[in-house]
């Protein structure tokens, strides 16, 4: 008997998202489609306050009334060996979007053959591709939880961002990978993990330029960041780190946060430099009750506290300006230590909570 339902034309693991503004400033998903094993869920929108410092700027255009929170999920909390995910997102002018997950994305190892024979070597590649278009004055915060590859798994991801940089498009993302199931003694025992992040400038002025680094659409390559972790011997190459990550920030909306990372990196103690305050470990109890601190004193107090936690949690990090973007590389002994560090940095600066809502901080809770 033929099925009464029309046949599906979508490919497995494919997702398409298009976010637009309905006049005057209401964000709506014009397109939101997905197929197994990918699942997209829209959560409550974050209402934007009209008192934003960025909104008050005469050079800042009108912004949306709210920011949607989109959860990128997979059935079972992870990807089975051989799964393929292809997600395309389009942000039209003046829209904003937060993308999060509800936990670490687990990369499952290949299952053993039913007949008891030896598994296929190398195991099937699990892949996830993301392509995002960010139009003028649009902004995206991509804040997933850490990727958790199981022992013997193979994973590759490519995240391509086409941003109208001249038009004020903004992008912020965190991309991090852990050592695996540490509770089961796994320590960087997967077969391979590769990640690529590319930012392309699709501004009108970029299309008129000539030279190397352009693609078939006329866009100019601004940044390409690759991470390749391949067996054997991954654990020996990462020393004592249990998690490694990258933060990329570009565009006017993330400029305050980008400058904050640069300033805090400059304030880190340097090798060979003497800490004249080493005998004065700042603690909350050191401040007399009722004493009012200036903003500078309060920030210095917070910085000393944070640097102490960084040392305790084995956090190492660096930040640099790269062709108009700020790239932060960080690592920690354990996932929780990395989350504490990143949470402290993001909350202290405040851009994400103000401009994208508390959902933007779900990855560090």
mmCIF file of C-alpha atoms in Angstrom:
data_model
loop_
_atom_site.group_PDB
_atom_site.id
_atom_site.type_symbol
_atom_site.label_atom_id
_atom_site.label_comp_id
_atom_site.label_asym_id
_atom_site.label_seq_id
_atom_site.Cartn_x
_atom_site.Cartn_y
_atom_site.Cartn_z
ATOM 1 C CA UNK A 1 0.000 0.000 0.000
ATOM 2 C CA UNK A 2 1.536 3.381 -0.946
ATOM 3 C CA UNK A 3 2.162 5.874 1.830
ATOM 4 C CA UNK A 4 -0.421 8.697 2.045
ATOM 5 C CA UNK A 5 2.335 11.114 3.054
ATOM 6 C CA UNK A 6 4.501 12.921 0.499
ATOM 7 C CA UNK A 7 8.069 11.711 0.256
ATOM 8 C CA UNK A 8 10.724 13.824 1.905
ATOM 9 C CA UNK A 9 13.075 15.784 -0.325
ATOM 10 C CA UNK A 10 15.510 16.763 2.447
ATOM 11 C CA UNK A 11 18.805 15.028 2.947
ATOM 12 C CA UNK A 12 19.597 13.442 6.337
ATOM 13 C CA UNK A 13 21.265 15.837 8.756
ATOM 14 C CA UNK A 14 20.437 18.950 6.737
ATOM 15 C CA UNK A 15 19.194 22.161 8.326
ATOM 16 C CA UNK A 16 18.257 25.567 6.900
ATOM 17 C CA UNK A 17 17.609 28.704 8.956
ATOM 18 C CA UNK A 18 16.709 32.207 7.779
ATOM 19 C CA UNK A 19 16.091 34.974 10.310
ATOM 20 C CA UNK A 20 14.483 38.245 9.233
ATOM 21 C CA UNK A 21 12.820 41.308 10.765
ATOM 22 C CA UNK A 22 9.092 41.893 10.536
ATOM 23 C CA UNK A 23 8.343 45.648 10.621
ATOM 24 C CA UNK A 24 9.146 47.473 12.657
ATOM 25 C CA UNK A 25 11.636 45.347 14.606
ATOM 26 C CA UNK A 26 10.191 41.883 15.304
ATOM 27 C CA UNK A 27 12.534 38.952 14.469
ATOM 28 C CA UNK A 28 10.876 35.982 12.744
ATOM 29 C CA UNK A 29 12.198 32.734 11.302
ATOM 30 C CA UNK A 30 11.215 32.791 7.650
ATOM 31 C CA UNK A 31 12.775 29.359 7.224
ATOM 32 C CA UNK A 32 13.466 26.753 9.919
ATOM 33 C CA UNK A 33 13.857 23.200 8.658
ATOM 34 C CA UNK A 34 15.912 20.218 9.754
ATOM 35 C CA UNK A 35 16.124 16.451 9.365
ATOM 36 C CA UNK A 36 17.398 13.592 11.520
ATOM 37 C CA UNK A 37 19.872 13.425 13.256
ATOM 38 C CA UNK A 38 19.819 17.235 13.481
ATOM 39 C CA UNK A 39 17.202 18.995 15.575
ATOM 40 C CA UNK A 40 16.658 22.759 15.920
ATOM 41 C CA UNK A 41 14.597 24.174 18.783
ATOM 42 C CA UNK A 42 13.740 27.853 19.272
ATOM 43 C CA UNK A 43 13.595 28.996 22.892
ATOM 44 C CA UNK A 44 12.250 32.195 24.451
ATOM 45 C CA UNK A 45 13.516 35.422 22.916
ATOM 46 C CA UNK A 46 15.670 37.794 24.946
ATOM 47 C CA UNK A 47 14.075 41.237 25.054
ATOM 48 C CA UNK A 48 16.540 44.002 24.357
ATOM 49 C CA UNK A 49 16.547 47.047 26.589
ATOM 50 C CA UNK A 50 16.315 50.429 24.913
ATOM 51 C CA UNK A 51 18.936 51.783 27.303
ATOM 52 C CA UNK A 52 21.855 49.940 25.686
ATOM 53 C CA UNK A 53 24.998 52.024 25.346
ATOM 54 C CA UNK A 54 25.339 50.828 21.777
ATOM 55 C CA UNK A 55 21.754 51.800 21.013
ATOM 56 C CA UNK A 56 22.390 55.293 22.283
ATOM 57 C CA UNK A 57 25.176 55.855 19.773
ATOM 58 C CA UNK A 58 24.204 58.097 16.890
ATOM 59 C CA UNK A 59 26.090 55.839 14.491
ATOM 60 C CA UNK A 60 24.328 52.661 15.607
ATOM 61 C CA UNK A 61 21.248 51.730 13.540
ATOM 62 C CA UNK A 62 17.983 50.508 15.022
ATOM 63 C CA UNK A 63 18.223 46.991 16.375
ATOM 64 C CA UNK A 64 15.674 44.215 16.806
ATOM 65 C CA UNK A 65 13.295 44.179 19.739
ATOM 66 C CA UNK A 66 14.570 40.772 20.845
ATOM 67 C CA UNK A 67 17.192 38.110 20.200
ATOM 68 C CA UNK A 68 16.038 34.523 19.518
ATOM 69 C CA UNK A 69 17.841 31.638 21.187
ATOM 70 C CA UNK A 70 18.272 28.663 18.877
ATOM 71 C CA UNK A 71 19.319 25.289 20.283
ATOM 72 C CA UNK A 72 21.355 23.057 18.010
ATOM 73 C CA UNK A 73 20.602 19.519 19.168
ATOM 74 C CA UNK A 74 21.205 15.947 18.112
ATOM 75 C CA UNK A 75 19.139 12.905 19.080
ATOM 76 C CA UNK A 76 20.834 11.072 21.930
ATOM 77 C CA UNK A 77 23.010 14.048 22.832
ATOM 78 C CA UNK A 78 25.685 13.363 20.262
ATOM 79 C CA UNK A 79 26.691 12.122 16.847
ATOM 80 C CA UNK A 80 27.016 8.468 15.968
ATOM 81 C CA UNK A 81 30.055 7.377 14.007
ATOM 82 C CA UNK A 82 29.491 8.314 10.379
ATOM 83 C CA UNK A 83 26.780 10.953 10.974
ATOM 84 C CA UNK A 84 26.869 13.994 8.689
ATOM 85 C CA UNK A 85 25.406 17.389 9.662
ATOM 86 C CA UNK A 86 25.060 20.285 7.197
ATOM 87 C CA UNK A 87 23.517 23.472 8.580
ATOM 88 C CA UNK A 88 23.015 26.724 6.646
ATOM 89 C CA UNK A 89 22.030 29.943 8.452
ATOM 90 C CA UNK A 90 21.170 33.336 6.984
ATOM 91 C CA UNK A 91 20.856 36.480 9.124
ATOM 92 C CA UNK A 92 19.242 39.338 7.235
ATOM 93 C CA UNK A 93 20.114 42.991 8.061
ATOM 94 C CA UNK A 94 19.758 44.116 11.691
ATOM 95 C CA UNK A 95 18.897 40.668 13.057
ATOM 96 C CA UNK A 96 20.648 38.953 15.957
ATOM 97 C CA UNK A 97 20.803 35.299 16.905
ATOM 98 C CA UNK A 98 22.222 33.226 19.746
ATOM 99 C CA UNK A 99 23.052 29.579 19.078
ATOM 100 C CA UNK A 100 23.612 27.194 21.984
ATOM 101 C CA UNK A 101 23.498 23.505 22.862
ATOM 102 C CA UNK A 102 22.021 21.760 25.901
ATOM 103 C CA UNK A 103 25.223 19.981 26.821
ATOM 104 C CA UNK A 104 28.453 18.742 25.348
ATOM 105 C CA UNK A 105 28.238 17.316 21.822
ATOM 106 C CA UNK A 106 29.379 13.730 22.224
ATOM 107 C CA UNK A 107 31.170 12.047 19.343
ATOM 108 C CA UNK A 108 30.419 8.356 19.822
ATOM 109 C CA UNK A 109 32.935 5.695 18.903
ATOM 110 C CA UNK A 110 32.060 3.147 16.201
ATOM 111 C CA UNK A 111 30.085 0.138 17.373
ATOM 112 C CA UNK A 112 31.512 -3.355 17.122
ATOM 113 C CA UNK A 113 30.289 -5.534 14.226
ATOM 114 C CA UNK A 114 27.483 -7.927 15.135
ATOM 115 C CA UNK A 115 29.445 -10.916 13.838
ATOM 116 C CA UNK A 116 32.288 -10.206 16.261
ATOM 117 C CA UNK A 117 34.817 -9.332 13.566
ATOM 118 C CA UNK A 118 37.297 -6.524 13.992
ATOM 119 C CA UNK A 119 35.884 -2.996 13.468
ATOM 120 C CA UNK A 120 36.670 -1.086 10.317
ATOM 121 C CA UNK A 121 39.963 0.815 10.459
ATOM 122 C CA UNK A 122 40.023 3.755 10.367
ATOM 123 C CA UNK A 123 36.536 4.272 11.842
ATOM 124 C CA UNK A 124 33.940 6.202 9.796
ATOM 125 C CA UNK A 125 34.323 9.972 9.869
ATOM 126 C CA UNK A 126 31.683 11.978 11.718
ATOM 127 C CA UNK A 127 31.289 15.429 10.172
ATOM 128 C CA UNK A 128 29.525 18.693 10.925
ATOM 129 C CA UNK A 129 29.495 21.647 8.508
ATOM 130 C CA UNK A 130 28.102 25.090 9.291
ATOM 131 C CA UNK A 131 27.731 27.932 6.796
ATOM 132 C CA UNK A 132 26.478 31.304 8.076
ATOM 133 C CA UNK A 133 25.703 34.513 6.207
ATOM 134 C CA UNK A 134 25.709 37.670 8.379
ATOM 135 C CA UNK A 135 24.293 40.737 6.640
ATOM 136 C CA UNK A 136 24.792 44.417 7.465
ATOM 137 C CA UNK A 137 24.288 45.246 11.166
ATOM 138 C CA UNK A 138 23.360 41.626 11.920
ATOM 139 C CA UNK A 139 25.099 39.690 14.676
ATOM 140 C CA UNK A 140 25.615 36.089 15.738
ATOM 141 C CA UNK A 141 26.859 34.602 18.990
ATOM 142 C CA UNK A 142 27.753 30.921 18.587
ATOM 143 C CA UNK A 143 28.243 29.464 22.054
ATOM 144 C CA UNK A 144 28.042 25.664 22.107
ATOM 145 C CA UNK A 145 29.174 23.479 24.972
ATOM 146 C CA UNK A 146 32.533 21.736 24.490
ATOM 147 C CA UNK A 147 32.760 18.923 21.984
ATOM 148 C CA UNK A 148 33.466 15.592 23.721
ATOM 149 C CA UNK A 149 34.993 12.988 21.387
ATOM 150 C CA UNK A 150 34.966 9.444 22.752
ATOM 151 C CA UNK A 151 37.910 7.078 22.437
ATOM 152 C CA UNK A 152 38.468 5.709 18.907
ATOM 153 C CA UNK A 153 36.161 8.302 17.293
ATOM 154 C CA UNK A 154 36.951 10.466 14.256
ATOM 155 C CA UNK A 155 35.416 13.907 13.826
ATOM 156 C CA UNK A 156 35.782 16.888 11.487
ATOM 157 C CA UNK A 157 33.964 20.190 11.436
ATOM 158 C CA UNK A 158 34.080 23.238 9.181
ATOM 159 C CA UNK A 159 32.440 26.542 10.131
ATOM 160 C CA UNK A 160 32.313 29.131 7.347
ATOM 161 C CA UNK A 161 31.105 32.671 8.097
ATOM 162 C CA UNK A 162 30.369 35.196 5.365
ATOM 163 C CA UNK A 163 30.157 38.585 7.090
ATOM 164 C CA UNK A 164 29.327 42.039 5.747
ATOM 165 C CA UNK A 165 32.118 43.600 7.766
ATOM 166 C CA UNK A 166 31.919 47.037 6.158
ATOM 167 C CA UNK A 167 28.175 47.092 6.843
ATOM 168 C CA UNK A 168 28.648 46.402 10.545
ATOM 169 C CA UNK A 169 28.100 42.645 10.633
ATOM 170 C CA UNK A 170 29.344 41.059 13.869
ATOM 171 C CA UNK A 171 30.387 37.551 14.861
ATOM 172 C CA UNK A 172 31.392 36.012 18.162
ATOM 173 C CA UNK A 173 32.068 32.335 18.759
ATOM 174 C CA UNK A 174 33.663 29.867 21.109
ATOM 175 C CA UNK A 175 34.901 26.544 19.723
ATOM 176 C CA UNK A 176 36.322 24.053 22.215
ATOM 177 C CA UNK A 177 37.125 20.360 22.505
ATOM 178 C CA UNK A 178 37.740 18.242 25.614
ATOM 179 C CA UNK A 179 39.906 15.194 26.226
ATOM 180 C CA UNK A 180 36.906 12.828 26.231
ATOM 181 C CA UNK A 181 35.261 10.914 29.055
ATOM 182 C CA UNK A 182 37.687 11.747 31.837
ATOM 183 C CA UNK A 183 35.493 9.930 34.386
ATOM 184 C CA UNK A 184 36.273 6.721 32.479
ATOM 185 C CA UNK A 185 39.967 7.485 32.249
ATOM 186 C CA UNK A 186 39.935 8.665 28.637
ATOM 187 C CA UNK A 187 42.588 11.238 27.835
ATOM 188 C CA UNK A 188 42.800 12.375 24.213
ATOM 189 C CA UNK A 189 42.291 8.782 23.002
ATOM 190 C CA UNK A 190 40.222 9.542 19.894
ATOM 191 C CA UNK A 191 41.569 8.794 16.436
ATOM 192 C CA UNK A 192 41.300 12.352 15.202
ATOM 193 C CA UNK A 193 39.577 15.698 15.639
ATOM 194 C CA UNK A 194 39.857 18.561 13.156
ATOM 195 C CA UNK A 195 38.151 21.935 13.247
ATOM 196 C CA UNK A 196 38.228 24.837 10.810
ATOM 197 C CA UNK A 197 36.812 28.341 11.231
ATOM 198 C CA UNK A 198 36.846 30.743 8.301
ATOM 199 C CA UNK A 199 35.620 34.349 8.111
ATOM 200 C CA UNK A 200 34.990 35.860 4.676
ATOM 201 C CA UNK A 201 34.295 39.536 4.042
ATOM 202 C CA UNK A 202 31.330 39.886 1.674
ATOM 203 C CA UNK A 203 31.159 43.691 1.841
ATOM 204 C CA UNK A 204 30.560 45.546 -1.405
ATOM 205 C CA UNK A 205 34.042 47.037 -1.212
ATOM 206 C CA UNK A 206 35.533 43.550 -0.882
ATOM 207 C CA UNK A 207 33.908 42.489 -4.141
ATOM 208 C CA UNK A 208 35.645 45.334 -5.941
ATOM 209 C CA UNK A 209 39.109 44.401 -4.736
ATOM 210 C CA UNK A 210 41.453 42.135 -6.624
ATOM 211 C CA UNK A 211 44.174 39.804 -5.447
ATOM 212 C CA UNK A 212 44.674 36.536 -3.660
ATOM 213 C CA UNK A 213 42.419 35.154 -0.969
ATOM 214 C CA UNK A 214 39.140 35.624 -2.873
ATOM 215 C CA UNK A 215 36.581 32.891 -3.447
ATOM 216 C CA UNK A 216 34.240 32.313 -6.365
ATOM 217 C CA UNK A 217 31.724 34.768 -4.845
ATOM 218 C CA UNK A 218 34.285 37.570 -4.756
ATOM 219 C CA UNK A 219 34.555 37.505 -0.949
ATOM 220 C CA UNK A 220 37.907 38.116 0.715
ATOM 221 C CA UNK A 221 39.324 35.719 3.290
ATOM 222 C CA UNK A 222 39.823 37.563 6.583
ATOM 223 C CA UNK A 223 40.694 34.703 8.924
ATOM 224 C CA UNK A 224 41.263 30.965 8.757
ATOM 225 C CA UNK A 225 41.830 29.077 11.998
ATOM 226 C CA UNK A 226 42.572 25.341 11.905
ATOM 227 C CA UNK A 227 42.997 22.840 14.723
ATOM 228 C CA UNK A 228 44.215 19.343 13.910
ATOM 229 C CA UNK A 229 44.474 16.682 16.617
ATOM 230 C CA UNK A 230 45.522 13.340 15.185
ATOM 231 C CA UNK A 231 46.524 10.070 16.825
ATOM 232 C CA UNK A 232 48.810 8.712 18.067
ATOM 233 C CA UNK A 233 50.318 10.731 20.898
ATOM 234 C CA UNK A 234 47.767 13.541 21.260
ATOM 235 C CA UNK A 235 47.998 13.471 25.067
ATOM 236 C CA UNK A 236 51.763 13.981 25.032
ATOM 237 C CA UNK A 237 51.439 16.995 22.728
ATOM 238 C CA UNK A 238 48.865 18.870 24.822
ATOM 239 C CA UNK A 239 50.830 18.404 28.055
ATOM 240 C CA UNK A 240 48.469 18.645 31.060
ATOM 241 C CA UNK A 241 45.536 20.276 29.286
ATOM 242 C CA UNK A 242 42.166 18.560 29.442
ATOM 243 C CA UNK A 243 40.412 21.047 27.186
ATOM 244 C CA UNK A 244 41.490 23.391 24.429
ATOM 245 C CA UNK A 245 39.470 26.176 22.825
ATOM 246 C CA UNK A 246 39.301 29.202 20.555
ATOM 247 C CA UNK A 247 37.310 32.421 20.803
ATOM 248 C CA UNK A 248 36.880 34.638 17.731
ATOM 249 C CA UNK A 249 35.366 38.127 17.890
ATOM 250 C CA UNK A 250 34.839 40.516 14.985
ATOM 251 C CA UNK A 251 32.524 43.444 14.271
ATOM 252 C CA UNK A 252 31.309 46.525 16.184
ATOM 253 C CA UNK A 253 28.946 44.694 18.539
ATOM 254 C CA UNK A 254 31.779 42.558 19.925
ATOM 255 C CA UNK A 255 34.399 45.325 19.933
ATOM 256 C CA UNK A 256 34.073 46.069 23.692
ATOM 257 C CA UNK A 257 34.459 42.362 24.523
ATOM 258 C CA UNK A 258 37.380 42.009 22.124
ATOM 259 C CA UNK A 259 39.162 44.989 23.690
ATOM 260 C CA UNK A 260 38.478 43.561 27.139
ATOM 261 C CA UNK A 261 40.287 40.312 26.307
ATOM 262 C CA UNK A 262 43.230 42.230 24.856
ATOM 263 C CA UNK A 263 43.477 44.509 27.910
ATOM 264 C CA UNK A 264 43.273 41.607 30.368
ATOM 265 C CA UNK A 265 45.924 39.707 28.431
ATOM 266 C CA UNK A 266 48.232 42.730 28.606
ATOM 267 C CA UNK A 267 47.686 42.814 32.373
ATOM 268 C CA UNK A 268 48.860 39.216 32.886
ATOM 269 C CA UNK A 269 52.160 38.806 34.784
ATOM 270 C CA UNK A 270 55.021 38.291 32.354
ATOM 271 C CA UNK A 271 57.778 35.704 32.594
ATOM 272 C CA UNK A 272 60.588 37.082 34.721
ATOM 273 C CA UNK A 273 58.511 39.957 36.032
ATOM 274 C CA UNK A 274 58.412 40.341 39.783
ATOM 275 C CA UNK A 275 55.023 40.564 41.428
ATOM 276 C CA UNK A 276 55.579 43.214 44.092
ATOM 277 C CA UNK A 277 52.171 42.418 45.577
ATOM 278 C CA UNK A 278 52.810 38.691 45.925
ATOM 279 C CA UNK A 279 52.744 39.035 49.715
ATOM 280 C CA UNK A 280 49.341 40.702 49.508
ATOM 281 C CA UNK A 281 46.942 38.084 48.236
ATOM 282 C CA UNK A 282 43.734 39.992 47.702
ATOM 283 C CA UNK A 283 40.695 38.379 49.265
ATOM 284 C CA UNK A 284 37.191 39.589 49.814
ATOM 285 C CA UNK A 285 37.929 39.681 53.547
ATOM 286 C CA UNK A 286 40.807 42.148 52.944
ATOM 287 C CA UNK A 287 38.284 44.860 52.141
ATOM 288 C CA UNK A 288 36.833 46.379 55.329
ATOM 289 C CA UNK A 289 33.078 46.079 55.601
ATOM 290 C CA UNK A 290 31.373 49.181 54.269
ATOM 291 C CA UNK A 291 34.446 50.394 52.378
ATOM 292 C CA UNK A 292 33.597 51.737 48.948
ATOM 293 C CA UNK A 293 36.056 50.845 46.192
ATOM 294 C CA UNK A 294 36.579 52.902 43.097
ATOM 295 C CA UNK A 295 35.893 51.225 39.756
ATOM 296 C CA UNK A 296 39.627 50.860 39.197
ATOM 297 C CA UNK A 297 40.173 49.313 42.627
ATOM 298 C CA UNK A 298 37.262 46.939 42.180
ATOM 299 C CA UNK A 299 38.551 45.814 38.763
ATOM 300 C CA UNK A 300 42.046 45.247 40.139
ATOM 301 C CA UNK A 301 40.579 43.228 43.012
ATOM 302 C CA UNK A 302 38.605 41.085 40.529
ATOM 303 C CA UNK A 303 41.669 40.658 38.311
ATOM 304 C CA UNK A 304 43.830 39.376 41.178
ATOM 305 C CA UNK A 305 41.131 36.970 42.250
ATOM 306 C CA UNK A 306 40.735 35.686 38.683
ATOM 307 C CA UNK A 307 44.443 35.261 38.114
ATOM 308 C CA UNK A 308 44.649 33.224 41.304
ATOM 309 C CA UNK A 309 41.909 30.898 40.034
ATOM 310 C CA UNK A 310 43.648 30.630 36.663
ATOM 311 C CA UNK A 311 46.765 29.320 38.371
ATOM 312 C CA UNK A 312 44.762 26.893 40.520
ATOM 313 C CA UNK A 313 42.782 25.521 37.538
ATOM 314 C CA UNK A 314 45.763 25.349 35.205
ATOM 315 C CA UNK A 315 44.283 27.902 32.796
ATOM 316 C CA UNK A 316 46.560 29.168 30.035
ATOM 317 C CA UNK A 317 45.429 31.720 27.481
ATOM 318 C CA UNK A 318 46.555 34.265 24.952
ATOM 319 C CA UNK A 319 44.857 36.925 22.801
ATOM 320 C CA UNK A 320 45.861 38.700 19.615
ATOM 321 C CA UNK A 321 44.510 41.048 16.975
ATOM 322 C CA UNK A 322 44.363 39.336 13.582
ATOM 323 C CA UNK A 323 43.233 41.413 10.596
ATOM 324 C CA UNK A 324 40.455 43.212 12.426
ATOM 325 C CA UNK A 325 39.424 40.227 14.544
ATOM 326 C CA UNK A 326 40.502 39.222 18.037
ATOM 327 C CA UNK A 327 41.461 35.574 18.455
ATOM 328 C CA UNK A 328 41.754 34.061 21.933
ATOM 329 C CA UNK A 329 43.345 30.653 22.510
ATOM 330 C CA UNK A 330 42.822 28.996 25.887
ATOM 331 C CA UNK A 331 43.251 25.724 27.696
ATOM 332 C CA UNK A 332 42.735 24.294 31.177
ATOM 333 C CA UNK A 333 43.404 21.142 33.137
ATOM 334 C CA UNK A 334 39.684 20.327 33.310
ATOM 335 C CA UNK A 335 36.495 21.400 31.558
ATOM 336 C CA UNK A 336 35.082 23.007 34.698
ATOM 337 C CA UNK A 337 38.168 25.185 35.115
ATOM 338 C CA UNK A 338 37.821 26.479 31.557
ATOM 339 C CA UNK A 339 34.127 27.202 32.090
ATOM 340 C CA UNK A 340 34.788 29.109 35.316
ATOM 341 C CA UNK A 341 37.453 31.237 33.616
ATOM 342 C CA UNK A 342 35.320 32.025 30.574
ATOM 343 C CA UNK A 343 32.238 32.713 32.684
ATOM 344 C CA UNK A 344 34.164 35.192 34.819
ATOM 345 C CA UNK A 345 35.516 36.988 31.756
ATOM 346 C CA UNK A 346 32.171 37.228 29.956
ATOM 347 C CA UNK A 347 30.203 38.305 33.020
ATOM 348 C CA UNK A 348 32.728 40.911 34.067
ATOM 349 C CA UNK A 349 32.690 42.601 30.654
ATOM 350 C CA UNK A 350 28.918 42.252 30.202
ATOM 351 C CA UNK A 351 28.338 42.570 26.442
ATOM 352 C CA UNK A 352 26.836 39.107 25.941
ATOM 353 C CA UNK A 353 24.342 39.348 28.790
ATOM 354 C CA UNK A 354 23.231 42.825 27.717
ATOM 355 C CA UNK A 355 23.109 42.357 23.943
ATOM 356 C CA UNK A 356 22.172 38.647 23.636
ATOM 357 C CA UNK A 357 20.678 37.639 26.978
ATOM 358 C CA UNK A 358 21.454 34.989 29.562
ATOM 359 C CA UNK A 359 21.104 32.259 26.934
ATOM 360 C CA UNK A 360 24.412 33.363 25.485
ATOM 361 C CA UNK A 361 26.089 32.220 28.712
ATOM 362 C CA UNK A 362 24.566 28.738 28.818
ATOM 363 C CA UNK A 363 27.796 27.174 27.580
ATOM 364 C CA UNK A 364 29.635 28.246 30.738
ATOM 365 C CA UNK A 365 27.008 27.330 33.330
#
